[in-house]
CSV table of C-alpha atoms in Angstrom, one decimal:
chain,number,residue,atom,x,y,z
T,1,MET,CA,-30.7,138.9,100.2
T,2,ILE,CA,-33.7,137.2,98.7
T,3,LYS,CA,-34.3,135.2,101.9
T,4,GLN,CA,-34.2,138.4,104.0
T,5,LYS,CA,-36.7,140.0,101.6
T,6,HIS,CA,-39.0,137.1,102.1
T,7,ILE,CA,-38.7,137.3,105.8
T,8,MET,CA,-39.6,141.1,105.7
T,9,LEU,CA,-42.7,140.4,103.5
T,10,LEU,CA,-43.8,137.7,105.9
T,11,ALA,CA,-43.4,140.0,108.9
T,12,LEU,CA,-45.4,142.8,107.2
T,13,TRP,CA,-48.1,140.2,106.3
T,14,ALA,CA,-48.3,139.1,109.9
T,15,LEU,CA,-48.5,142.7,111.1
T,16,PHE,CA,-51.3,143.8,108.8
T,17,TRP,CA,-53.3,140.6,108.3
T,18,PRO,CA,-55.6,141.1,111.3
T,19,SER,CA,-56.8,144.5,110.1
T,20,ILE,CA,-57.0,143.3,106.5
T,21,SER,CA,-59.0,140.2,107.4
T,22,LYS,CA,-61.3,142.3,109.7
T,23,GLY,CA,-62.0,144.7,106.9
T,24,GLN,CA,-62.9,141.8,104.6
T,25,THR,CA,-65.2,140.1,107.1
T,26,GLU,CA,-67.1,143.2,108.2
T,27,THR,CA,-70.5,143.6,106.5
T,28,PRO,CA,-72.0,147.0,105.8
T,29,LEU,CA,-74.7,148.0,108.2
T,30,PRO,CA,-78.2,147.7,106.7
T,31,GLN,CA,-80.3,150.7,106.0
T,32,GLN,CA,-83.5,149.2,107.3
T,33,LEU,CA,-83.6,147.4,110.6
T,34,THR,CA,-86.2,145.2,112.1
T,35,LEU,CA,-86.7,145.0,115.9
T,36,GLU,CA,-84.8,141.7,116.0
T,37,GLN,CA,-81.9,143.2,114.1
T,38,CYS,CA,-81.8,146.2,116.4
T,39,VAL,CA,-81.7,143.9,119.5
T,40,GLU,CA,-79.1,141.6,117.9
T,41,PHE,CA,-76.9,144.6,117.0
T,42,ALA,CA,-77.3,146.0,120.5
T,43,LEU,CA,-76.3,142.8,122.2
T,44,LYS,CA,-73.0,143.0,120.4
T,45,ASN,CA,-72.3,146.7,120.4
T,46,ASN,CA,-74.1,148.2,123.4
T,47,PRO,CA,-71.3,149.8,125.6
T,48,THR,CA,-72.7,148.3,128.8
T,49,VAL,CA,-72.8,144.9,127.2
T,50,LYS,CA,-69.2,145.3,126.0
T,51,GLN,CA,-68.1,146.4,129.5
T,52,SER,CA,-69.8,143.3,131.0
T,53,LEU,CA,-67.9,141.0,128.6
T,54,ILE,CA,-64.7,142.8,129.5
T,55,ASP,CA,-65.5,142.3,133.2
T,56,GLU,CA,-66.0,138.6,132.5
T,57,GLU,CA,-62.6,138.4,130.8
T,58,ILE,CA,-61.0,140.3,133.7
T,59,GLY,CA,-62.7,137.9,136.2
T,60,GLU,CA,-61.4,134.9,134.2
T,61,ARG,CA,-57.9,136.2,134.3
T,62,GLU,CA,-58.2,136.9,138.0
T,63,ILE,CA,-59.3,133.3,138.6
T,64,LYS,CA,-56.3,132.0,136.6
T,65,SER,CA,-54.0,134.3,138.6
T,66,SER,CA,-55.4,133.0,141.9
T,67,LEU,CA,-55.1,129.4,140.8
T,68,SER,CA,-51.5,129.9,139.6
T,69,GLY,CA,-50.4,129.5,143.2
T,70,TRP,CA,-50.9,125.7,142.9
T,71,PHE,CA,-48.1,125.6,140.4
T,72,PRO,CA,-44.4,125.6,141.4
T,73,GLN,CA,-43.0,129.0,142.1
T,74,ILE,CA,-39.5,129.4,140.8
T,75,SER,CA,-37.3,132.4,141.6
T,76,THR,CA,-33.7,133.3,141.5
T,77,THR,CA,-31.7,135.8,143.6
T,78,PHE,CA,-28.3,137.2,142.8
T,79,GLY,CA,-26.0,139.0,145.4
T,80,LEU,CA,-22.6,140.7,145.2
T,81,ASP,CA,-20.8,142.1,148.3
T,82,ASP,CA,-17.6,144.1,148.8
T,83,ASN,CA,-16.6,143.6,152.4
T,84,ILE,CA,-14.8,146.8,153.2
T,85,LYS,CA,-14.2,145.7,156.8
T,86,LEU,CA,-13.9,141.9,157.5
T,87,ARG,CA,-15.2,140.5,160.8
T,88,THR,CA,-12.3,140.0,163.2
T,89,GLN,CA,-12.3,137.6,166.2
T,90,ALA,CA,-9.7,136.8,168.9
T,91,ILE,CA,-8.7,133.2,169.0
T,92,ASP,CA,-6.0,132.0,171.4
T,93,GLY,CA,-4.9,135.6,171.8
T,94,ASN,CA,-4.5,136.2,168.1
T,95,LEU,CA,-6.8,138.4,166.0
T,96,ILE,CA,-8.0,136.6,163.0
T,97,ALA,CA,-10.0,138.1,160.1
T,98,PHE,CA,-12.8,135.9,158.8
T,99,GLY,CA,-14.1,135.9,155.2
T,100,GLN,CA,-13.0,137.1,151.9
T,101,LYS,CA,-13.1,140.7,150.6
T,102,TYR,CA,-15.5,139.8,147.7
T,103,ASN,CA,-18.6,137.6,148.0
T,104,SER,CA,-21.2,136.7,145.5
T,105,SER,CA,-24.1,134.2,145.4
T,106,LEU,CA,-26.7,133.0,142.9
T,107,LEU,CA,-29.7,131.3,144.5
T,108,LEU,CA,-32.3,129.2,142.6
T,109,GLN,CA,-35.4,128.6,144.8
T,110,VAL,CA,-38.4,126.3,143.9
T,111,ASN,CA,-41.5,126.4,146.2
T,112,GLN,CA,-44.5,124.1,145.9
T,113,THR,CA,-47.7,124.8,147.8
T,114,LEU,CA,-49.1,121.6,149.3
T,115,PHE,CA,-51.9,123.2,151.3
T,116,ASN,CA,-52.8,126.9,151.6
T,117,ARG,CA,-56.3,128.3,152.5
T,118,ASP,CA,-55.9,131.0,149.8
T,119,GLN,CA,-55.4,128.5,147.1
T,120,LEU,CA,-58.2,126.3,148.4
T,121,PHE,CA,-60.5,129.3,148.4
T,122,ALA,CA,-59.5,130.1,144.8
T,123,SER,CA,-60.2,126.5,143.7
T,124,LYS,CA,-63.6,126.2,145.4
T,125,SER,CA,-64.8,129.7,144.4
T,126,ALA,CA,-63.7,129.7,140.7
T,127,ASP,CA,-67.0,128.1,139.4
T,128,ASN,CA,-69.2,130.4,141.4
T,129,ILE,CA,-67.3,133.5,140.3
T,130,ARG,CA,-67.6,132.4,136.6
T,131,THR,CA,-71.4,131.8,137.2
T,132,GLY,CA,-71.7,135.3,138.7
T,133,LEU,CA,-70.0,136.9,135.8
T,134,THR,CA,-72.2,135.0,133.3
T,135,LYS,CA,-75.4,136.0,135.2
T,136,ASN,CA,-74.2,139.6,135.2
T,137,ILE,CA,-73.8,139.5,131.4
T,138,GLU,CA,-77.3,137.9,131.1
T,139,GLU,CA,-78.9,140.6,133.2
T,140,VAL,CA,-77.2,143.4,131.2
T,141,LYS,CA,-78.3,141.9,127.9
T,142,ILE,CA,-81.9,141.4,129.1
T,143,SER,CA,-82.1,145.1,130.2
T,144,THR,CA,-80.6,146.1,126.9
T,145,ALA,CA,-83.0,144.1,124.9
T,146,VAL,CA,-86.0,145.5,126.8
T,147,ASN,CA,-84.8,149.1,126.5
T,148,VAL,CA,-84.0,148.8,122.8
T,149,SER,CA,-87.5,147.3,122.2
T,150,LYS,CA,-89.2,150.1,124.1
T,151,ALA,CA,-87.2,152.7,122.2
T,152,TYR,CA,-88.1,151.0,118.9
T,153,TYR,CA,-91.8,150.9,119.7
T,154,ASP,CA,-91.6,154.6,120.7
T,155,ILE,CA,-90.3,155.5,117.3
T,156,LEU,CA,-93.0,153.3,115.6
T,157,LEU,CA,-95.6,155.2,117.7
T,158,THR,CA,-94.2,158.5,116.5
T,159,TYR,CA,-94.3,157.3,112.9
T,160,GLU,CA,-98.0,156.4,113.2
T,161,GLN,CA,-98.7,159.7,114.9
T,162,LEU,CA,-97.0,161.4,112.0
T,163,ASN,CA,-99.0,159.5,109.5
T,164,ILE,CA,-102.3,160.4,111.2
T,165,LEU,CA,-101.3,164.0,111.4
T,166,ASN,CA,-100.3,164.0,107.7
T,167,GLU,CA,-103.7,162.5,106.8
T,168,ASN,CA,-105.5,165.0,108.9
T,169,LEU,CA,-103.5,167.8,107.4
T,170,SER,CA,-104.5,166.8,103.9
T,171,ARG,CA,-108.1,166.5,104.9
T,172,LEU,CA,-108.0,169.9,106.7
T,173,GLN,CA,-106.3,171.5,103.8
T,174,LYS,CA,-109.1,170.4,101.5
T,175,GLN,CA,-111.7,171.5,104.0
T,176,TYR,CA,-110.0,174.9,104.3
T,177,ASN,CA,-110.0,175.3,100.5
T,178,ASP,CA,-113.7,174.3,100.3
T,179,ALA,CA,-114.7,176.7,103.1
T,180,ARG,CA,-112.7,179.5,101.4
T,181,ASN,CA,-114.4,178.8,98.1
T,182,ARG,CA,-117.8,178.8,99.7
T,183,TYR,CA,-117.1,182.1,101.5
T,184,GLU,CA,-115.9,183.7,98.3
T,185,SER,CA,-119.0,182.4,96.6
T,186,GLY,CA,-121.1,184.0,99.2
T,187,LEU,CA,-122.6,180.8,100.4
T,188,VAL,CA,-121.3,181.0,104.0
T,189,ASP,CA,-119.7,183.7,106.2
T,190,LYS,CA,-116.0,183.8,106.9
T,191,THR,CA,-116.1,182.0,110.2
T,192,ASP,CA,-116.1,178.5,108.6
T,193,TYR,CA,-112.8,179.0,106.7
T,194,GLN,CA,-111.3,180.9,109.7
T,195,ARG,CA,-112.1,177.9,111.9
T,196,ALA,CA,-110.6,175.7,109.2
T,197,SER,CA,-107.5,177.9,109.2
T,198,ILE,CA,-107.2,177.6,113.0
T,199,SER,CA,-107.5,173.8,112.9
T,200,LEU,CA,-105.0,173.6,110.0
T,201,SER,CA,-102.5,175.6,111.9
T,202,ASN,CA,-102.9,173.5,115.0
T,203,VAL,CA,-102.4,170.3,113.1
T,204,MET,CA,-99.3,171.7,111.3
T,205,SER,CA,-97.8,172.7,114.7
T,206,ASN,CA,-98.5,169.2,116.1
T,207,ARG,CA,-97.0,167.5,113.1
T,208,ASN,CA,-93.9,169.7,113.2
T,209,ARG,CA,-93.4,168.9,117.0
T,210,VAL,CA,-93.8,165.1,116.4
T,211,LYS,CA,-91.6,165.2,113.3
T,212,ASN,CA,-88.8,167.0,115.2
T,213,SER,CA,-89.0,164.5,118.1
T,214,LEU,CA,-88.0,161.7,115.7
T,215,ASP,CA,-84.4,162.8,115.6
T,216,SER,CA,-83.9,162.7,119.4
T,217,LYS,CA,-85.7,159.3,119.6
T,218,PHE,CA,-83.4,157.9,116.9
T,219,PHE,CA,-80.3,159.2,118.7
T,220,TYR,CA,-81.5,157.5,121.9
T,221,LEU,CA,-82.1,154.2,120.1
T,222,LYS,CA,-78.6,154.5,118.5
T,223,GLN,CA,-77.1,155.1,121.9
T,224,LEU,CA,-78.8,152.0,123.3
T,225,MET,CA,-77.6,149.9,120.3
T,226,GLY,CA,-74.1,151.3,120.1
T,227,PHE,CA,-74.9,152.3,116.6
T,228,PRO,CA,-72.8,155.0,114.9
T,229,GLN,CA,-74.6,158.3,115.5
T,230,GLU,CA,-73.5,159.8,112.2
T,231,GLN,CA,-75.1,156.9,110.2
T,232,ALA,CA,-78.8,156.9,109.5
T,233,PHE,CA,-81.2,154.0,109.2
T,234,THR,CA,-85.0,153.4,109.0
T,235,LEU,CA,-87.2,150.9,110.7
T,236,ASP,CA,-88.5,147.9,108.9
T,237,TYR,CA,-91.7,146.8,110.5
T,238,ASN,CA,-95.1,145.2,109.8
T,239,TYR,CA,-97.7,147.1,111.7
T,240,ASP,CA,-100.3,144.4,111.4
T,241,LEU,CA,-97.8,141.8,112.7
T,242,MET,CA,-96.9,144.2,115.5
T,243,GLU,CA,-100.5,144.5,116.5
T,244,GLN,CA,-100.8,140.7,116.7
T,245,GLN,CA,-97.9,140.6,119.1
T,246,VAL,CA,-99.7,142.5,121.9
T,247,PHE,CA,-101.2,139.3,123.3
T,248,ALA,CA,-99.6,137.8,126.4
T,249,ASP,CA,-100.5,134.7,128.5
T,250,THR,CA,-101.8,136.2,131.7
T,251,THR,CA,-102.4,132.7,133.2
T,252,GLU,CA,-98.7,131.9,133.4
T,253,THR,CA,-97.5,131.3,137.0
T,254,LEU,CA,-94.6,133.3,138.3
T,255,SER,CA,-91.4,131.3,139.3
T,256,VAL,CA,-88.9,133.6,140.9
T,257,GLU,CA,-86.2,131.1,140.2
T,258,ASN,CA,-86.4,132.0,136.5
T,259,ARG,CA,-85.3,135.6,137.2
T,260,VAL,CA,-81.6,136.1,136.6
T,261,GLU,CA,-81.4,138.5,139.5
T,262,TYR,CA,-82.5,135.8,141.8
T,263,GLN,CA,-80.1,133.3,140.3
T,264,PHE,CA,-77.3,135.8,140.7
T,265,LEU,CA,-78.1,136.4,144.4
T,266,GLU,CA,-78.2,132.6,145.1
T,267,ASN,CA,-74.8,132.3,143.5
T,268,GLN,CA,-73.5,135.1,145.7
T,269,ILE,CA,-74.8,133.3,148.8
T,270,ASP,CA,-72.9,130.2,147.8
T,271,LEU,CA,-69.8,132.4,147.5
T,272,LEU,CA,-70.4,133.8,151.0
T,273,ASN,CA,-70.6,130.2,152.3
T,274,ILE,CA,-67.2,129.5,150.8
T,275,GLN,CA,-65.9,132.7,152.3
T,276,THR,CA,-67.1,131.5,155.7
T,277,ASN,CA,-65.3,128.2,155.3
T,278,TYR,CA,-62.2,130.1,154.2
T,279,GLU,CA,-62.2,132.0,157.5
T,280,LYS,CA,-62.6,128.6,159.3
T,281,TRP,CA,-59.6,127.2,157.4
T,282,SER,CA,-57.4,129.8,159.1
T,283,TYR,CA,-56.9,127.3,161.9
T,284,ILE,CA,-55.4,124.8,159.5
T,285,PRO,CA,-51.6,124.9,158.9
T,286,THR,CA,-50.0,126.1,155.7
T,287,LEU,CA,-47.8,123.4,154.2
T,288,SER,CA,-45.3,123.8,151.3
T,289,ALA,CA,-42.2,122.1,150.0
T,290,TYR,CA,-39.1,123.8,148.8
T,291,TYR,CA,-35.9,123.1,147.0
T,292,ASN,CA,-32.9,125.4,146.5
T,293,TYR,CA,-29.5,125.4,145.0
T,294,ASN,CA,-27.1,128.2,145.9
T,295,TRP,CA,-23.8,129.0,144.1
T,296,LEU,CA,-21.4,130.8,146.5
T,297,PHE,CA,-18.4,132.7,145.2
T,298,PHE,CA,-15.7,134.4,147.4
T,299,ASN,CA,-12.2,135.7,146.8
T,300,ASN,CA,-9.9,138.5,147.8
T,301,ASP,CA,-9.3,139.3,144.2
T,302,PHE,CA,-12.3,140.5,142.3
T,303,SER,CA,-11.0,139.4,138.9
T,304,SER,CA,-10.8,135.8,140.2
T,305,LEU,CA,-14.1,135.9,142.1
T,306,TYR,CA,-16.1,133.6,139.7
T,307,GLU,CA,-13.3,131.2,138.9
T,308,GLN,CA,-14.4,128.8,141.6
T,309,SER,CA,-17.9,128.2,143.1
T,310,TYR,CA,-18.9,126.5,146.4
T,311,PRO,CA,-22.5,125.4,145.9
T,312,THR,CA,-25.0,124.4,148.6
T,313,SER,CA,-28.4,122.8,148.2
T,314,ALA,CA,-31.3,121.9,150.3
T,315,VAL,CA,-34.8,120.3,150.1
T,316,GLY,CA,-37.5,120.3,152.7
T,317,LEU,CA,-40.9,121.0,154.0
T,318,SER,CA,-42.3,124.2,155.6
T,319,LEU,CA,-45.2,124.2,158.0
T,320,SER,CA,-46.6,127.3,159.6
T,321,LEU,CA,-49.5,128.0,161.9
T,322,PRO,CA,-50.3,131.2,163.7
T,323,ILE,CA,-51.0,130.2,167.3
T,324,PHE,CA,-52.6,133.3,168.7
T,325,GLN,CA,-53.8,136.4,166.8
T,326,GLY,CA,-55.8,138.2,169.5
T,327,GLY,CA,-59.1,136.6,168.5
T,328,LYS,CA,-58.9,138.0,164.9
T,329,ARG,CA,-59.7,134.6,163.3
T,330,THR,CA,-62.8,134.1,165.6
T,331,GLN,CA,-64.1,137.5,164.8
T,332,ASN,CA,-63.6,137.0,161.0
T,333,ILE,CA,-65.6,133.8,161.2
T,334,HIS,CA,-68.5,135.6,162.9
T,335,ILE,CA,-68.4,138.4,160.4
T,336,ALA,CA,-68.6,135.9,157.5
T,337,GLU,CA,-71.5,134.1,159.1
T,338,LEU,CA,-73.4,137.3,159.7
T,339,LYS,CA,-72.9,138.3,156.0
T,340,GLU,CA,-74.4,134.9,155.1
T,341,GLU,CA,-77.4,135.6,157.4
T,342,ARG,CA,-77.8,139.0,155.9
T,343,SER,CA,-77.7,137.7,152.4
T,344,GLN,CA,-80.5,135.2,153.2
T,345,ILE,CA,-82.6,138.3,154.2
T,346,ASP,CA,-81.7,139.9,150.9
T,347,LEU,CA,-82.9,136.8,149.1
T,348,ILE,CA,-86.3,136.9,150.9
T,349,ASN,CA,-86.6,140.6,150.2
T,350,LEU,CA,-85.7,140.0,146.5
T,351,ARG,CA,-88.4,137.3,146.2
T,352,SER,CA,-90.9,139.8,147.6
T,353,GLN,CA,-89.8,142.5,145.2
T,354,ILE,CA,-90.1,140.2,142.2
T,355,ASN,CA,-93.6,139.2,143.3
T,356,THR,CA,-94.6,142.8,143.7
T,357,GLU,CA,-93.0,143.7,140.3
T,358,TYR,CA,-94.9,140.8,138.6
T,359,GLU,CA,-98.2,141.8,140.2
T,360,GLY,CA,-97.7,145.4,139.1
T,361,ALA,CA,-96.7,144.3,135.5
T,362,LEU,CA,-99.7,142.0,135.3
T,363,ALA,CA,-102.1,144.6,136.5
T,364,ASP,CA,-100.7,147.2,134.0
T,365,TYR,CA,-100.9,144.8,131.1
T,366,LYS,CA,-104.5,143.8,131.9
T,367,SER,CA,-105.5,147.5,132.3
T,368,ASN,CA,-103.7,148.5,129.1
T,369,TYR,CA,-105.2,145.6,127.2
T,370,PHE,CA,-108.7,146.6,128.3
T,371,GLU,CA,-108.1,150.2,127.5
T,372,TRP,CA,-106.7,149.3,124.0
T,373,GLN,CA,-109.9,147.4,123.2
T,374,ILE,CA,-112.1,150.3,124.3
T,375,ILE,CA,-110.1,152.9,122.4
T,376,ARG,CA,-110.0,150.7,119.3
T,377,GLU,CA,-113.8,150.6,119.3
T,378,ASN,CA,-114.0,154.3,119.9
T,379,MET,CA,-111.7,154.9,116.9
T,380,GLU,CA,-113.9,152.9,114.7
T,381,MET,CA,-117.0,154.8,115.9
T,382,ALA,CA,-115.2,158.1,115.5
T,383,SER,CA,-114.4,157.2,111.9
T,384,GLU,CA,-118.0,156.3,111.1
T,385,VAL,CA,-119.2,159.5,112.8
T,386,TYR,CA,-116.8,161.6,110.8
T,387,ASP,CA,-117.8,160.0,107.5
T,388,ILE,CA,-121.5,160.6,108.2
T,389,ILE,CA,-121.0,164.2,109.3
T,390,LYS,CA,-118.8,164.9,106.3
T,391,LEU,CA,-121.5,163.7,104.0
T,392,GLN,CA,-124.1,165.8,105.8
T,393,TYR,CA,-121.9,168.9,105.7
T,394,ASP,CA,-121.3,168.5,102.0
T,395,GLU,CA,-125.1,168.3,101.6
T,396,GLY,CA,-125.5,171.4,103.8
T,397,ILE,CA,-127.3,169.6,106.6
T,398,LYS,CA,-124.5,170.0,109.2
T,399,ALA,CA,-122.6,173.2,110.2
T,400,TYR,CA,-118.9,173.4,109.7
T,401,VAL,CA,-118.3,173.4,113.5
T,402,ASP,CA,-119.8,169.9,113.6
T,403,LEU,CA,-117.3,168.8,111.0
T,404,ILE,CA,-114.4,170.3,113.0
T,405,VAL,CA,-115.6,168.5,116.1
T,406,ALA,CA,-115.9,165.2,114.4
T,407,GLU,CA,-112.5,165.6,112.7
T,408,THR,CA,-110.9,166.5,116.1
T,409,GLU,CA,-112.5,163.5,117.8
T,410,LEU,CA,-111.3,161.2,115.0
T,411,ARG,CA,-107.8,162.5,115.2
T,412,THR,CA,-107.8,162.1,119.0
T,413,ALA,CA,-109.2,158.6,118.8
T,414,GLN,CA,-106.6,157.6,116.2
T,415,LEU,CA,-103.7,159.0,118.3
T,416,ASN,CA,-105.1,157.4,121.4
T,417,HIS,CA,-105.3,154.1,119.6
T,418,TYR,CA,-101.6,154.0,118.7
T,419,ASN,CA,-100.6,155.3,122.0
T,420,ALA,CA,-102.6,152.5,123.6
T,421,ILE,CA,-100.8,149.9,121.4
T,422,TYR,CA,-97.5,151.3,122.5
T,423,GLN,CA,-98.4,151.2,126.2
T,424,LEU,CA,-99.7,147.7,125.7
T,425,LEU,CA,-96.5,146.5,124.0
T,426,VAL,CA,-94.4,148.1,126.7
T,427,SER,CA,-96.4,146.6,129.5
T,428,LYS,CA,-96.1,143.2,127.8
T,429,LEU,CA,-92.3,143.6,127.8
T,430,ASP,CA,-92.4,144.4,131.5
T,431,LEU,CA,-94.6,141.4,132.2
T,432,GLU,CA,-92.3,139.1,130.2
T,433,LYS,CA,-89.3,140.5,132.1
T,434,ALA,CA,-91.1,140.1,135.4
T,435,LEU,CA,-91.7,136.4,134.6
T,436,GLY,CA,-88.1,135.9,133.5
T,437,ASN,CA,-89.2,135.0,130.0
T,438,ILE,CA,-86.8,137.3,128.1
T,439,GLU,CA,-84.5,134.9,126.2
T,440,ILE,CA,-81.1,136.1,125.1
T,441,ASN,CA,-79.0,134.2,122.7
């Protein structure tokens, strides 16, 4: 009884151990995520990445299934017959019935493939298929990393826009209060505080729009990461460090061989070459060896059928070669060769596309970099202009409309500056991707 109890406990432990150990090893998701953490999480949990990993596992099992034909194939067959009417034949004028009423057999068959073009194709193509699956995973991960980075930068841009609008809102609220007090004191007419009220309402509306957009942008980032939608997190970033990361080496020479898409297509061409050889191998015979052992049972009495067996056994070779198939094999060879030729054109076209993509990405980066420098200078000047006009307005030298214009220009310059940084970071990502420099661990 004690032994049975121990066995039951061990069985329960074995059943629930995987889930228990999983719960112990899982670490809680952090509340603040850096860009690197977001990308790392996405590379493990993004649905498309997971699917590509499953595709790799499926492909590996298909390879093993194809290669299994090289191993001995063992089968058994059982038969049981009730001969209702036995075969009768006339011999020397006498009708003689042949056979027994009940017959049974048990056949054990072993086949070993010695040469078969299907098995040869499976052996030669296995490494290329594995390489193709690996390259597909790499391509999916690169796209995921780039898309997650862009979504991350988009949220950072929205954060900075919100900060600017909050600062402007505080500034405009103070200006509105000052204009209202001046009007009530009889120093100015009501147009100043009315203008301040209009500007204040516009900024409040813009801030509300930007703030509400954060939710949808976070949901999009979570979707790309495979992050639980119901769980919230914030971004952990250093803006000064991010601004330092906008610089890219524009002198680097493009090498299309670094692109995973190019490597994938080259691998596919190798597979097509193997396919062409496979069609040519159709002229080679199929050779296999076999061994069988057959237990035969027969008796007119069913109850005594299996009392005595009459075994037979054989070993031999099997060679087969289709002599004429109406030209099918020749046509299949031509089809395979044409597919190879077509794939070479695809490779040339892909090289051209990659070059075009690189030139476009390089031009966008250079343009965005130049624009960022100009906008940054404009923002600094707009800040100086606003400070001067604010002092002059406080001294009664400038009209309130001048202050509003200066404040609007400053806000626009600040928003343009952060938008320029975002565009520059995105164009840098596109340039790195075009060069094939996105590294995935």
